[in-house]
Short mmCIF file of C-alpha atoms and ligand atoms in Angstrom, two decimals:
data_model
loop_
_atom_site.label_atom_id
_atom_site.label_comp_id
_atom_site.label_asym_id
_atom_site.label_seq_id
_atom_site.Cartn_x
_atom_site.Cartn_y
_atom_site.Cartn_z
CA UNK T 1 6.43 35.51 45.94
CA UNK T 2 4.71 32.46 46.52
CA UNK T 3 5.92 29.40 44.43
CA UNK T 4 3.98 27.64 42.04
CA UNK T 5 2.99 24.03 43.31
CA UNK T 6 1.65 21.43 40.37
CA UNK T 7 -1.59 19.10 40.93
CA UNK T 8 -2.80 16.03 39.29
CA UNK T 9 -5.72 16.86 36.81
CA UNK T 10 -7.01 13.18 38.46
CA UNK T 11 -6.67 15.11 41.97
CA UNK T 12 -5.05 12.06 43.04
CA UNK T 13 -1.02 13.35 43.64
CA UNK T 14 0.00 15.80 46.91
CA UNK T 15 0.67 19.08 45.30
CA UNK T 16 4.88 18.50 44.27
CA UNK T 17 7.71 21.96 43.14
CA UNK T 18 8.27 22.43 39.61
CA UNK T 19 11.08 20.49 39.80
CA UNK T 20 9.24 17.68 40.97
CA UNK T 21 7.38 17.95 38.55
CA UNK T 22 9.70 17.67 35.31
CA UNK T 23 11.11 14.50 37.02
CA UNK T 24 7.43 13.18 37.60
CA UNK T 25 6.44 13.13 33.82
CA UNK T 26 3.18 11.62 33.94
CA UNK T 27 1.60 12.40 37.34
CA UNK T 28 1.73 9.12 39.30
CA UNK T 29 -2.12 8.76 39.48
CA UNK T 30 -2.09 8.48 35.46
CA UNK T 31 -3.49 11.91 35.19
CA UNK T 32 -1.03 15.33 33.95
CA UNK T 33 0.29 17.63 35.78
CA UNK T 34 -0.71 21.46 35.86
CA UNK T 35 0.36 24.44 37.66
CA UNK T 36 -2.46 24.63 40.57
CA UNK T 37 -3.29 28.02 39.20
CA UNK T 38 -2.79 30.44 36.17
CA UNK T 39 -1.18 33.52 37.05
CA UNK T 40 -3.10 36.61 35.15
CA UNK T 41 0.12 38.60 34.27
CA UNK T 42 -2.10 41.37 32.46
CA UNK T 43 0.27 43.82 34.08
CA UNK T 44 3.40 42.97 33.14
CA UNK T 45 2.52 43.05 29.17
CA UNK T 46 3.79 46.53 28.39
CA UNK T 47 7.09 45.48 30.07
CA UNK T 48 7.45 42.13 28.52
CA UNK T 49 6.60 43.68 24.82
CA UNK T 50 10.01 45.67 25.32
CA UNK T 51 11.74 42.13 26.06
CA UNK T 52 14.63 40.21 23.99
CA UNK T 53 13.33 36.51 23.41
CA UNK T 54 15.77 34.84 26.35
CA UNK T 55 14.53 37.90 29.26
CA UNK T 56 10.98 36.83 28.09
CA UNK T 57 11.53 33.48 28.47
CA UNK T 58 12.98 34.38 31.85
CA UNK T 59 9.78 36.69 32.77
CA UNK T 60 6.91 33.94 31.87
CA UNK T 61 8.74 30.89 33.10
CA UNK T 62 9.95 32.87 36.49
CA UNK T 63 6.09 32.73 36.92
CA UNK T 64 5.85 28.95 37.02
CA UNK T 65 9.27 27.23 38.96
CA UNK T 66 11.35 26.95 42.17
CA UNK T 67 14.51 27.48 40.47
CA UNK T 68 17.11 30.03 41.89
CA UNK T 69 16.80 33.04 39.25
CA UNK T 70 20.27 33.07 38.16
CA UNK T 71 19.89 29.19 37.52
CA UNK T 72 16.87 29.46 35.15
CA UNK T 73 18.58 32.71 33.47
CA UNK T 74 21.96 30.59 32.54
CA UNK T 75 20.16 27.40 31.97
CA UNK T 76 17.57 29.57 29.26
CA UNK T 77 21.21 31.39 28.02
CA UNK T 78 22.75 28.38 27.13
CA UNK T 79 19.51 26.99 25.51
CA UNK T 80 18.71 29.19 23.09
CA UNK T 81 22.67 29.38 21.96
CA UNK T 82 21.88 26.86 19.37
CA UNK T 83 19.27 28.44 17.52
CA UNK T 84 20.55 30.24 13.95
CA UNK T 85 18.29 33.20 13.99
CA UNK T 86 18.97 36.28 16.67
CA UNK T 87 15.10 36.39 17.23
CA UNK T 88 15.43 32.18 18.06
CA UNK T 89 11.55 32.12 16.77
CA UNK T 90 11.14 35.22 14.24
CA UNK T 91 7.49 36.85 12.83
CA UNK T 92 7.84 36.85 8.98
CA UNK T 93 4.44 38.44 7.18
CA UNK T 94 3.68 36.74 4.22
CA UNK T 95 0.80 37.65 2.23
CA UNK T 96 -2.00 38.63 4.37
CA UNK T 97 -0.68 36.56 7.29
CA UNK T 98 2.33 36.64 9.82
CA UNK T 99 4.25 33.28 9.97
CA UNK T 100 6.21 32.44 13.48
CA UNK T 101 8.97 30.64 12.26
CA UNK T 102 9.47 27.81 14.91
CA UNK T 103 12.08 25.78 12.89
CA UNK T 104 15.78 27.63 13.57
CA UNK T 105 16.55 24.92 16.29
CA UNK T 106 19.23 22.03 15.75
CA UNK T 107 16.60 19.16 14.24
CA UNK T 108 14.40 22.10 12.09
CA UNK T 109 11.51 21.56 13.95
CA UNK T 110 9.57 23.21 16.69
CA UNK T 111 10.33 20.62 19.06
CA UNK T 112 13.44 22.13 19.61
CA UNK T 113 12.34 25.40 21.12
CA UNK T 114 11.33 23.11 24.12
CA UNK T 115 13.84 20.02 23.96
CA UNK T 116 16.47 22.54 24.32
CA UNK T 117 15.16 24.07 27.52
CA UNK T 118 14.20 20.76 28.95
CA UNK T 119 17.74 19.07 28.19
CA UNK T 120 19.34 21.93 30.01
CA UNK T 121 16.83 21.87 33.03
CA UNK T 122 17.15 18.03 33.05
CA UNK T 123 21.28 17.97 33.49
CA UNK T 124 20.65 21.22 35.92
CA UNK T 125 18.63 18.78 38.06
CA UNK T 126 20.44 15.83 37.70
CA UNK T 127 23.38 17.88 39.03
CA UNK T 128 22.37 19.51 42.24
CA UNK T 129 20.30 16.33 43.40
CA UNK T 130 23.80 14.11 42.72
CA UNK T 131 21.09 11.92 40.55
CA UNK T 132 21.51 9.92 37.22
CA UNK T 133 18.00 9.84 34.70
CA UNK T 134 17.99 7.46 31.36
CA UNK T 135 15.60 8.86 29.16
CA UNK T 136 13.30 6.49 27.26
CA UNK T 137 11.24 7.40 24.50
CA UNK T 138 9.82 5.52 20.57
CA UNK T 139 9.33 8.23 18.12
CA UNK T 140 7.81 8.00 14.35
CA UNK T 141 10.64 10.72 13.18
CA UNK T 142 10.33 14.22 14.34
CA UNK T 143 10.63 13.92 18.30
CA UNK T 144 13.40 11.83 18.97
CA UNK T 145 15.81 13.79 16.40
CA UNK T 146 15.11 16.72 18.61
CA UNK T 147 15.09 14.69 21.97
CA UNK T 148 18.66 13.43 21.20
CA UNK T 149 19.69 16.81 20.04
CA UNK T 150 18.49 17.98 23.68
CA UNK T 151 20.04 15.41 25.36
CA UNK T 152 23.87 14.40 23.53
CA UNK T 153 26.48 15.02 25.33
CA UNK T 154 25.46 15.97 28.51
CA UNK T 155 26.38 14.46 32.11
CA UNK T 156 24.42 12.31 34.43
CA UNK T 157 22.02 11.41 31.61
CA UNK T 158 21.37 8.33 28.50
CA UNK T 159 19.14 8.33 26.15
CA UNK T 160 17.31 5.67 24.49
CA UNK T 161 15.10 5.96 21.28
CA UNK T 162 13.26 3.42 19.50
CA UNK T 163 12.34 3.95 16.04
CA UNK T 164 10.35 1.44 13.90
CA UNK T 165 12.82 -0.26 11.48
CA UNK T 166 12.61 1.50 7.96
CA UNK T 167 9.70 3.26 8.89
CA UNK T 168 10.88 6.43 9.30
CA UNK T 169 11.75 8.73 6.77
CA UNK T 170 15.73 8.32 5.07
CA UNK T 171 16.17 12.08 6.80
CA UNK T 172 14.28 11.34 10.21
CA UNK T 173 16.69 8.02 10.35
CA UNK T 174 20.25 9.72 9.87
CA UNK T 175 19.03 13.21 12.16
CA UNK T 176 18.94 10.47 14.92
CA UNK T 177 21.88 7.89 14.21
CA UNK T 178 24.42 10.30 13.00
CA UNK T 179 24.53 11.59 16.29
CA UNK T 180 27.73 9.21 17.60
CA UNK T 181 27.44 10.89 21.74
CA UNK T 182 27.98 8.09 23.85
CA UNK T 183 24.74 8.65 26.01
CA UNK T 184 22.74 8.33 23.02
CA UNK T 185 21.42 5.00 21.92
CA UNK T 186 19.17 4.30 18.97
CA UNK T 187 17.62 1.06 18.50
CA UNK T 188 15.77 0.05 15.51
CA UNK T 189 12.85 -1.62 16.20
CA UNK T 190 11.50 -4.20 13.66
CA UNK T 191 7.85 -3.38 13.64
CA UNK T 192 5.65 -0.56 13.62
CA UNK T 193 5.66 2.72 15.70
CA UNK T 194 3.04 1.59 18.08
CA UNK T 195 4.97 -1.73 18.34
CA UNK T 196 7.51 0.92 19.79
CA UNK T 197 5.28 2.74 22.18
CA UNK T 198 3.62 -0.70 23.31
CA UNK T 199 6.92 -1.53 24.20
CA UNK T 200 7.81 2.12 26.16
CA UNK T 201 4.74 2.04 27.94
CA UNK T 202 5.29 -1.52 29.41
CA UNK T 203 8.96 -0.62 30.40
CA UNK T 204 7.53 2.30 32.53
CA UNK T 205 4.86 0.21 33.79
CA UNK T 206 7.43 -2.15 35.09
CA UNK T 207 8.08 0.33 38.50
CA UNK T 208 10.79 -2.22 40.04
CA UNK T 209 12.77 -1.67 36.13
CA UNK T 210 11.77 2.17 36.21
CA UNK T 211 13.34 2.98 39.45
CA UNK T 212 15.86 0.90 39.51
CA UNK T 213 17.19 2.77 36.11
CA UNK T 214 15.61 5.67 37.03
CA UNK T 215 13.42 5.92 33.37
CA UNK T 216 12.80 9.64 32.18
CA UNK T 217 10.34 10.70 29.63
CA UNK T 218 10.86 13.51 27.34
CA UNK T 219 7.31 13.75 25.68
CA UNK T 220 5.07 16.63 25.31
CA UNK T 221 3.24 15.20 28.71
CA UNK T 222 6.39 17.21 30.35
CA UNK T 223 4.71 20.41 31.88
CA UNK T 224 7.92 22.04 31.52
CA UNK T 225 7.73 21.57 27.54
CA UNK T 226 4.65 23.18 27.10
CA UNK T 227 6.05 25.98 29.14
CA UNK T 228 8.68 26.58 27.29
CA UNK T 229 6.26 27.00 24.09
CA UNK T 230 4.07 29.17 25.98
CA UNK T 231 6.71 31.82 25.82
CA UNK T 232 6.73 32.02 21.78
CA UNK T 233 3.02 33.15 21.59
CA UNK T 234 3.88 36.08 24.28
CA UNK T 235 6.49 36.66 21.48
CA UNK T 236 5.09 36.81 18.55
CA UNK T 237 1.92 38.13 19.66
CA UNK T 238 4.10 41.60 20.16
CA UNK T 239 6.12 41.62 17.32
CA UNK T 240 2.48 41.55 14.88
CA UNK T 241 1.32 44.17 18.18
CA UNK T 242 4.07 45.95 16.66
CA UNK T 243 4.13 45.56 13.18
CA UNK T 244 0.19 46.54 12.61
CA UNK T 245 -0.62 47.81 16.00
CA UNK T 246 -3.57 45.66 16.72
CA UNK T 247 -4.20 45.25 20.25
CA UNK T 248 -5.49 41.83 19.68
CA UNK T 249 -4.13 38.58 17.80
CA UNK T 250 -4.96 34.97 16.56
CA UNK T 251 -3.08 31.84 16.60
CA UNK T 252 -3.39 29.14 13.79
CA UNK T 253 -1.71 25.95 15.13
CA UNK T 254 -1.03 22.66 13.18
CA UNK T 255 -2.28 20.06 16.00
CA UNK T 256 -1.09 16.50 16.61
CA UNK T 257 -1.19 15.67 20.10
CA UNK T 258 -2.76 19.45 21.90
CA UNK T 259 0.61 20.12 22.51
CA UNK T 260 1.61 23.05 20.91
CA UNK T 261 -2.06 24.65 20.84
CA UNK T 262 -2.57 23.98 24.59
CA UNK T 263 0.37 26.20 25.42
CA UNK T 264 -1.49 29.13 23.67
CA UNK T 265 -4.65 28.12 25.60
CA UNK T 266 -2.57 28.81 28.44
CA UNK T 267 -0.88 32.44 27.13
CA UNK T 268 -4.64 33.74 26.56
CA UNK T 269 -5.52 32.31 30.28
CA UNK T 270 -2.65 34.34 31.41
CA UNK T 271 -4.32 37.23 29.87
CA UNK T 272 -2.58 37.66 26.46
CA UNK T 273 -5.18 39.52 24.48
CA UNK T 274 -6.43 36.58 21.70
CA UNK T 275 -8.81 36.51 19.74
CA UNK T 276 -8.80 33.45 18.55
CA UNK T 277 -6.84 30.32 18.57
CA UNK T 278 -7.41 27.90 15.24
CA UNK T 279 -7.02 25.17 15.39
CA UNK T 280 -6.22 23.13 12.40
CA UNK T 281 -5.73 19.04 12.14
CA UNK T 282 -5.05 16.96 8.90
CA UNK T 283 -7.13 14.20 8.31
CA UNK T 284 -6.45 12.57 11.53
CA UNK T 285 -9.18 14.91 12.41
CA UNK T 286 -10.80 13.76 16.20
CA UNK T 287 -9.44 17.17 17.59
CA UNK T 288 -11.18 19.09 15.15
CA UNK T 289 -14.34 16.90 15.38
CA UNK T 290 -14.44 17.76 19.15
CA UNK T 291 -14.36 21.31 19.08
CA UNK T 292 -17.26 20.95 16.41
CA UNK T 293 -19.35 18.60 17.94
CA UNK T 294 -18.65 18.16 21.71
CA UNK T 295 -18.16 14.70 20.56
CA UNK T 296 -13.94 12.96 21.21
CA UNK T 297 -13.98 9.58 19.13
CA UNK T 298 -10.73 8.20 17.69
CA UNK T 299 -10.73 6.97 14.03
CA UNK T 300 -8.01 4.46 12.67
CA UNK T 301 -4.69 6.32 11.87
CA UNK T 302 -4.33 7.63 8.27
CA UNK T 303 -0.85 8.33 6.90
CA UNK T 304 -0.75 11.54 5.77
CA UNK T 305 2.03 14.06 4.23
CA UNK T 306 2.31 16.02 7.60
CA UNK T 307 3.24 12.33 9.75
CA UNK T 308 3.71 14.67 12.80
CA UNK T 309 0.47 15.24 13.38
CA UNK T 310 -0.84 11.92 12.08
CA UNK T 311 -2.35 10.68 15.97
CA UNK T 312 -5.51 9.94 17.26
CA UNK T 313 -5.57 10.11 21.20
CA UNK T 314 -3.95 13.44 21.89
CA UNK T 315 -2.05 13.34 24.96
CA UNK T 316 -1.94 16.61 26.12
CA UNK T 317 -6.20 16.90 25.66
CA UNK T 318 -6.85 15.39 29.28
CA UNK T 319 -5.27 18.73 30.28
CA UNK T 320 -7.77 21.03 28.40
CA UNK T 321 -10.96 18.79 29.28
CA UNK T 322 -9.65 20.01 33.34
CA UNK T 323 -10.01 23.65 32.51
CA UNK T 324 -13.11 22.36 30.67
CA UNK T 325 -14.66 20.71 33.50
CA UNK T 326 -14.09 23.95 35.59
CA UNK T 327 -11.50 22.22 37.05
CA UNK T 328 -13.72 19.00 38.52
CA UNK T 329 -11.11 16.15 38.61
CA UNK T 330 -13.48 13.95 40.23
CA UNK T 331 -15.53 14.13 37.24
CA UNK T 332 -12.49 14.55 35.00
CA UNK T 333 -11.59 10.85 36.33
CA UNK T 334 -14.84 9.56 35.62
CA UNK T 335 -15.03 11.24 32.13
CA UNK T 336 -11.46 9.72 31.26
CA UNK T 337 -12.30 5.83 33.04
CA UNK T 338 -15.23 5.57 30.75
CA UNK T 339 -13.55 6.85 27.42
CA UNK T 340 -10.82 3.55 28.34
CA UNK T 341 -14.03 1.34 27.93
CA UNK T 342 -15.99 2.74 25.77
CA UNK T 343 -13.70 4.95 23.15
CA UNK T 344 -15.89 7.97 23.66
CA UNK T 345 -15.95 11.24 25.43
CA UNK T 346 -19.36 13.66 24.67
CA UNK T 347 -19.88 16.91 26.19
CA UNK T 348 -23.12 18.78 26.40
CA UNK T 349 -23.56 21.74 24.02
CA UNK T 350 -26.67 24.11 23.66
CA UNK T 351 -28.01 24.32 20.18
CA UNK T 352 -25.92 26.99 18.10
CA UNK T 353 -23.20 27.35 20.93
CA UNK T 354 -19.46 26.05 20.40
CA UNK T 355 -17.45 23.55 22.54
CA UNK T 356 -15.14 27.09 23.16
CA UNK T 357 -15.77 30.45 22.44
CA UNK T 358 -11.87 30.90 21.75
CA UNK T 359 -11.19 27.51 19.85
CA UNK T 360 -12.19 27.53 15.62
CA UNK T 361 -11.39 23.98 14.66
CA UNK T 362 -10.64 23.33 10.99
CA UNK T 363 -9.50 20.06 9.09
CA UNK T 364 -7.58 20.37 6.29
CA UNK T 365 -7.01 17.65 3.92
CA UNK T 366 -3.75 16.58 1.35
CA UNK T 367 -5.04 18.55 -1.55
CA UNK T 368 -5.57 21.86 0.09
CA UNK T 369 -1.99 21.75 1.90
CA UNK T 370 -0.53 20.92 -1.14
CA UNK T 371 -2.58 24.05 -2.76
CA UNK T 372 -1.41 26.17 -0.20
CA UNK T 373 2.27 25.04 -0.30
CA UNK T 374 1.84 25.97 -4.14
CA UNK T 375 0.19 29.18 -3.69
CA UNK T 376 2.50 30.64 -0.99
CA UNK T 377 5.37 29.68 -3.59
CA UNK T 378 4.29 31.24 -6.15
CA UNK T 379 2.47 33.84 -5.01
CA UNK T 380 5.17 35.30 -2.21
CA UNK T 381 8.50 33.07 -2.95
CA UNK T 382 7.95 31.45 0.46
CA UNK T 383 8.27 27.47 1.04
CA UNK T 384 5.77 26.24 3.88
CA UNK T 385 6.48 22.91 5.28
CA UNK T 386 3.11 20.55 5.34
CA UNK T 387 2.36 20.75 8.76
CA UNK T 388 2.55 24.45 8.47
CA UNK T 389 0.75 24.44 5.49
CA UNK T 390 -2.18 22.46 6.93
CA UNK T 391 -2.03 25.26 9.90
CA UNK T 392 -1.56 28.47 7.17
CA UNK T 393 -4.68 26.84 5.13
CA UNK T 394 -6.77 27.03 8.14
CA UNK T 395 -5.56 30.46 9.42
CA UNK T 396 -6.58 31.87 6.26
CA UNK T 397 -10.22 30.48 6.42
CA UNK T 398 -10.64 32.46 9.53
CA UNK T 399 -8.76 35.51 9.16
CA UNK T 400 -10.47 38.86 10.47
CA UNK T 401 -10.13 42.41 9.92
CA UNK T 402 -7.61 44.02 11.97
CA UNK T 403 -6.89 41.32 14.03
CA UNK T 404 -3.13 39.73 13.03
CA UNK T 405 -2.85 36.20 11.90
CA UNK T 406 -0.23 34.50 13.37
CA UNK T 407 0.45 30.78 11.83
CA UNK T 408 2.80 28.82 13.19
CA UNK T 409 5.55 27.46 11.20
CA UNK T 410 6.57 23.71 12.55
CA UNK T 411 9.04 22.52 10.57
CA UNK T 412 11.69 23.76 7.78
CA UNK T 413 10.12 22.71 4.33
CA UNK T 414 13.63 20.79 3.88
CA UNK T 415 13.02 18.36 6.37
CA UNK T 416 9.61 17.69 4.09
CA UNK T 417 11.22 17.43 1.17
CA UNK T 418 8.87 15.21 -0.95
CA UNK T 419 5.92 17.41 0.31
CA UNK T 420 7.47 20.31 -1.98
CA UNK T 421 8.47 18.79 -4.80
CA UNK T 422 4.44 16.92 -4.67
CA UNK T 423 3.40 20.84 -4.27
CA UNK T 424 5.44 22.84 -6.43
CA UNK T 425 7.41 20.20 -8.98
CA UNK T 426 10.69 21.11 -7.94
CA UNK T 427 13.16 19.37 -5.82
CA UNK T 428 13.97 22.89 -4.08
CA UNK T 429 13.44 22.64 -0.23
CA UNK T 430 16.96 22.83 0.57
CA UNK T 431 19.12 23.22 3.91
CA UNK T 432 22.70 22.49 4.65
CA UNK T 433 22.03 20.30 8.00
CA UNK T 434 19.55 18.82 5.78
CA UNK T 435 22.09 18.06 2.90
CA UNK T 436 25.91 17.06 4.87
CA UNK T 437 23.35 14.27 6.82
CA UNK T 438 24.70 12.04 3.74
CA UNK T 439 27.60 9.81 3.92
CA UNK T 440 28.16 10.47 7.27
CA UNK T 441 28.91 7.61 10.08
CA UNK T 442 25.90 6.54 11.58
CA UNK T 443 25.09 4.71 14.75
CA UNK T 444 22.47 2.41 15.77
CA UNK T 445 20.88 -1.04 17.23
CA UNK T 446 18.33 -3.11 15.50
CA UNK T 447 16.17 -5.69 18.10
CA UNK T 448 13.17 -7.50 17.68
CA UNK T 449 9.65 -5.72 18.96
CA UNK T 450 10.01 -7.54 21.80
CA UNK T 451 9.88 -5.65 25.66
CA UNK T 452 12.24 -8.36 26.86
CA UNK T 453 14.88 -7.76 24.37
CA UNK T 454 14.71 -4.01 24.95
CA UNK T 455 15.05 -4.44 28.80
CA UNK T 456 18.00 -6.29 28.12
CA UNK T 457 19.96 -3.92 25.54
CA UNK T 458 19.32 -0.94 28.57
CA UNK T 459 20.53 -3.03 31.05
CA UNK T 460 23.64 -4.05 28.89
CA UNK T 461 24.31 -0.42 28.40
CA UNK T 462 23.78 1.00 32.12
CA UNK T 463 25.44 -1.96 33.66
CA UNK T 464 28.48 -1.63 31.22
CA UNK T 465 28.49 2.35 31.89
CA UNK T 466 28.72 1.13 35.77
CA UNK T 467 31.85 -0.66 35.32
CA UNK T 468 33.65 1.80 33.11
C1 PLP O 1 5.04 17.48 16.74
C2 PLP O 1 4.73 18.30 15.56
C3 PLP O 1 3.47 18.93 15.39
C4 PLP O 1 2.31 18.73 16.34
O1 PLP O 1 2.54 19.28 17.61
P1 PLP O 1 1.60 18.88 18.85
O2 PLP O 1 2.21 19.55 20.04
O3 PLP O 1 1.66 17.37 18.92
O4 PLP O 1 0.25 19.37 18.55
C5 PLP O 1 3.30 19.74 14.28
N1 PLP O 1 4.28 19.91 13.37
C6 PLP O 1 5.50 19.34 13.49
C7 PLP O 1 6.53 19.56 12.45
C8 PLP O 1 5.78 18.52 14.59
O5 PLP O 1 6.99 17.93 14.70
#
C-alpha cells in the first residue's frame, strides 16, 4: 500500500504524512491541506455495508493515514466510547425522510463525532513524538464545548478557548466552564466573537509566540476532522441502502462553514453512489448564492436561530473551489488573492447549467425552520433542532422518488431550547446533560479584547505548568 501524502491547495507546501498534517492545521502557504488524491473505493462497498460503525471508521480512514493499524483501531475504540447510542450516529425515518442523528456525543452536537477522534489522535501524537501542543481556539458556542470535551484531561496537551463575554448562550457558557480539567482554560473575552478570532488569528501569526508554545488549532480547517465525518455518510448511506433498498441516496446538510457538506463531497468522490447532496444555509446565505449563481460575495452577518451556521466566509470552501478548478492551484491562488481585495469570487457558467451537477443549494429562512420544527412535532412526535430543521426543510424541497433522503441532524433540540418553545409553545426540549449543567462549579477567566493581554494569561499558565 502506498501512503497517502497531503498537498497545499496553494501548491506552495512539499507533500507532508497524515500526521504531519493534523499538526500543520492550516497549510503553511495559507492554503488547506488535501489528500493528493481520492481513493475510488467502489470495491470495497459491499464489504463495508456489513461493517459496525468503529470497523468502518477503521476501513475509510485506513485509506487516508500513516498510522500503525492497531494504533488508529484503539485510538477510534476509545473515541467512540463516549457516545450514548450503540450505532454512535443512528438513521431514524421520520415521515418521508431518514434523519442521521449526529448529536449522541458528549456536547450534543455533531462536532463531537470528529473532536473525539481528533483529541485522541492529537494525545496519540503528542506521545510517540515526546512533544507538548496548546490548543488555541475563540468559539461563538457550539465548537469549543466540544473542543474541550475532546481535549480535558488528556496528557501533553492545554487548551485555551475564548468566548465573547455574555455573548454566548447561558447553556453554551456552562458546557465550557463547568469543565474544571486542569488543561482547560476558558477566558471570557469582553467583546464580540470576531474580537475573539481577531485576536486568535494574530497569536498564530506571531510564529516566534506559536512555536515557542507550540499553538494547535482544532477547527474544521483540520483535514483529519473532515475525515472523521466522511465516515458517517458511508454509514448512513447503508443503513437507508438497507432499509428501502435503493441503490442510490441524497444528503441534506445544514451548512455553516463547508465543513460538514464537504466531507460528503468527498464520500461521493470516493464513489459512494449519491445522488444528490443539498445543500441548505439560513439566511447567512453566500454558500447557497454560489451554487446558484457562480457568484461567492459575503453579506454582513445576520443573527439567526441556528447561530452555528450564522458565517459568511466559509473556511473549508477554498477546498471545494480546488476540485473545482480541476485541481489548478496556480489559478486557485490567483482566484483566492483577488477575492482578499476585492470581496468577490465569480465563476463562469453556461446559460441553464449549474455551478455542480451534484450540489442543490437551498436557503431557508426563520419562519420556515420554525414551520418545520412545528410540523415534524406534530405530525411524527419528533423534536428537530434549528440547524437541522433548516437542513430537513431543504431536504424535503428536493426529495425524489426512490432515492432515500438522508438529513442530517446537528444538534439535540435541547441544546436549542428557545428554538422549540418559539416553534411548538412548549418548554419541552429536554436532556439530562442539558439540565444537571445548573448549579454546578464553574471555571473561567475574563480579559480585555486585547492580543497582549491574552499572550500574557498563556504564558502565565505554560510558564507556571513548567515549574510545577
Ligand atoms: C458547526 C455546526 C453546523 C455547521 O457545520 P459546518 O461544518 O460549519 O458546515 C451545523 N449545525 C450545528 C449544530 C453546528 O454546531
Amino acid at each position: 500500500m502506498i501512503l497517502m501524502k497531503y498537498i497545499s491547495t496553494r501548491g506552495g507546501i512539499n507533500p507532508v504524512s497524515f500526521s504531519d498534517s493534523v499538526l500543520m492545521g492550516l497549510a503553511n502557504d495559507g492554503g488547506l491541506l488535501l489528500p493528493s488524491e481520492i481513493p475510488d473505493v467502489s470495491a470495497n462497498l459491499a464489504d463495508w455495508r456489513k461493517m459496525s460503525f468503529v470497523d468502518l471508521a477503521f476501513a475509510v480512514m485506513s485509506e487516508f493515514t500513516d498510522l500503525p493499524h492497531k494504533d488508529l483501531r484503539a485510538i477510534l475504540s476509545r473515541s467512540y466510547l463516549s457516545f450514548r447510542h450503540p450505532e454512535i450516529t443512528p438513521l431514524v425515518s421520520v415521515g418521508n425522510i431518514h434523519v442521521l442523528e449526529l448529536f449522541h456525543g458528549p456536547t450534543l452536537a455533531f462536532k463531537d463525532v470528529a473532536l473525539q477522534f481528533l483529541g485522541n489522535l492529537f494525545e496519540y501524537l503528542m506521545k510517540s513524538g515526546g512533544l507538548h501542543l496548546n490548543i488555541l481556539g475563540a468559539t461563538s458556542g457550539d465548537t469549543g464545548s466540544a473542543a474541550i470535551a475532546g481535549i480535558k484531561g488528556r496528557d501533553r496537551i492545554r487548551i485555551f478557548v475564548l468566548h465573547p463575554h455574555g455573548r454566548t448562550s447561558k447553556t453554551q457558557e456552562l458546557q465550557m466552564t463547568t469543565v474544571l480539567d486542569e488543561n482547560v482554560h476558558n477566558i471570557a473575552v469582553d467583546g464580540t466573537f470576531d474580537d475573539c478570532q481577531m485576536i486568535v488569528k494574530s497569536l498564530f501569526n506571531d510564529l516566534e509566540f506559536k512555536s515557542k508554545y507550540a499553538l494547535g488549532s482544532i477547527n474544521s480547517i483540520n483535514w483529519a476532522r473532515l475525515l472523521a465525518q466522511v465516515v458517517y455518510y458511508f454509514y448512513a448511506a447503508f443503513r437507508a441502502m438497507d432499509i428501502t433498498s435503493a441503490d442510490r441516496v441524497s444528503f441534506s446538510v445544514p451548512t455553516g462553514n463547508f465543513g460538514d457538506i464537504f466531507a460528503g463531497y468527498m464520500a461521493a468522490r470516493m464513489g459512494l453512489p449519491v445522488e444528490k447532496l443539498v445543500l441548505a444555509t439560513n439566511e447567512n446565505d453566500i454558500l447557497s448564492r454560489f451554487f446558484q449563481t457562480g457568484v461567492y460575495i459575503p453579506a454582513e452577518v445576520q443573527a439567526t436561530i441556528s447561530p452555528s451556521m450564522d458565517i459568511q466566509v466559509a473556511s473549508n470552501f477554498e477546498r471545494y473551489l480546488y476540485y473545482k478548478l480541476s485541481e489548478d492551484s496556480g489559478r486557485l491562488r490567483d482566484m483566492m488573492n483577488r477575492f482578499e481585495s476585492e470581496r468577490r469570487i465569480s465563476l463562469e457558467v453556461a446559460d441553464g447549467e449549474k455551478v455542480d451537477d451534484l450540489i442543490n443549494a437551498c436557503s431557508v429562512d426563520t419562519v420556515s425552520t420554525l414551520r418545520t420544527i412545528g410540523d415534524f412535532y406534530n405530525n411524527y412526535g419528533y423534536l428537530l433542532d434549528p440547524h437541522s430543521a433548516v437542513g430537513v426543510c431543504a431536504g424535503v424541497q428536493n426529495l425524489e422518488k426512490r432515492v432515500p433522503m438522508i438529513c442530517l441532524a446537528t444538534a439535540h433540540a435541547a441544546k436549542f431550547s428557545q428554538a422549540i418553545i418559539d416553534a411548538v409553545g412548549k418548554d419541552i426540549a429536554k436532556h439530562p446533560l442539558i439540565d444537571g449543567l445548573a448549579g454546578l462549579p464553574t471555571r473561567c477567566l475574563v480579559a480585555r479584547a486585547s492580543v497582549d493581554e491574552i499572550r500574557s494569561c498563556i504564558e502565565a499558565v505554560c510558564n507556571k505548568g513548567a515549574n510545577d
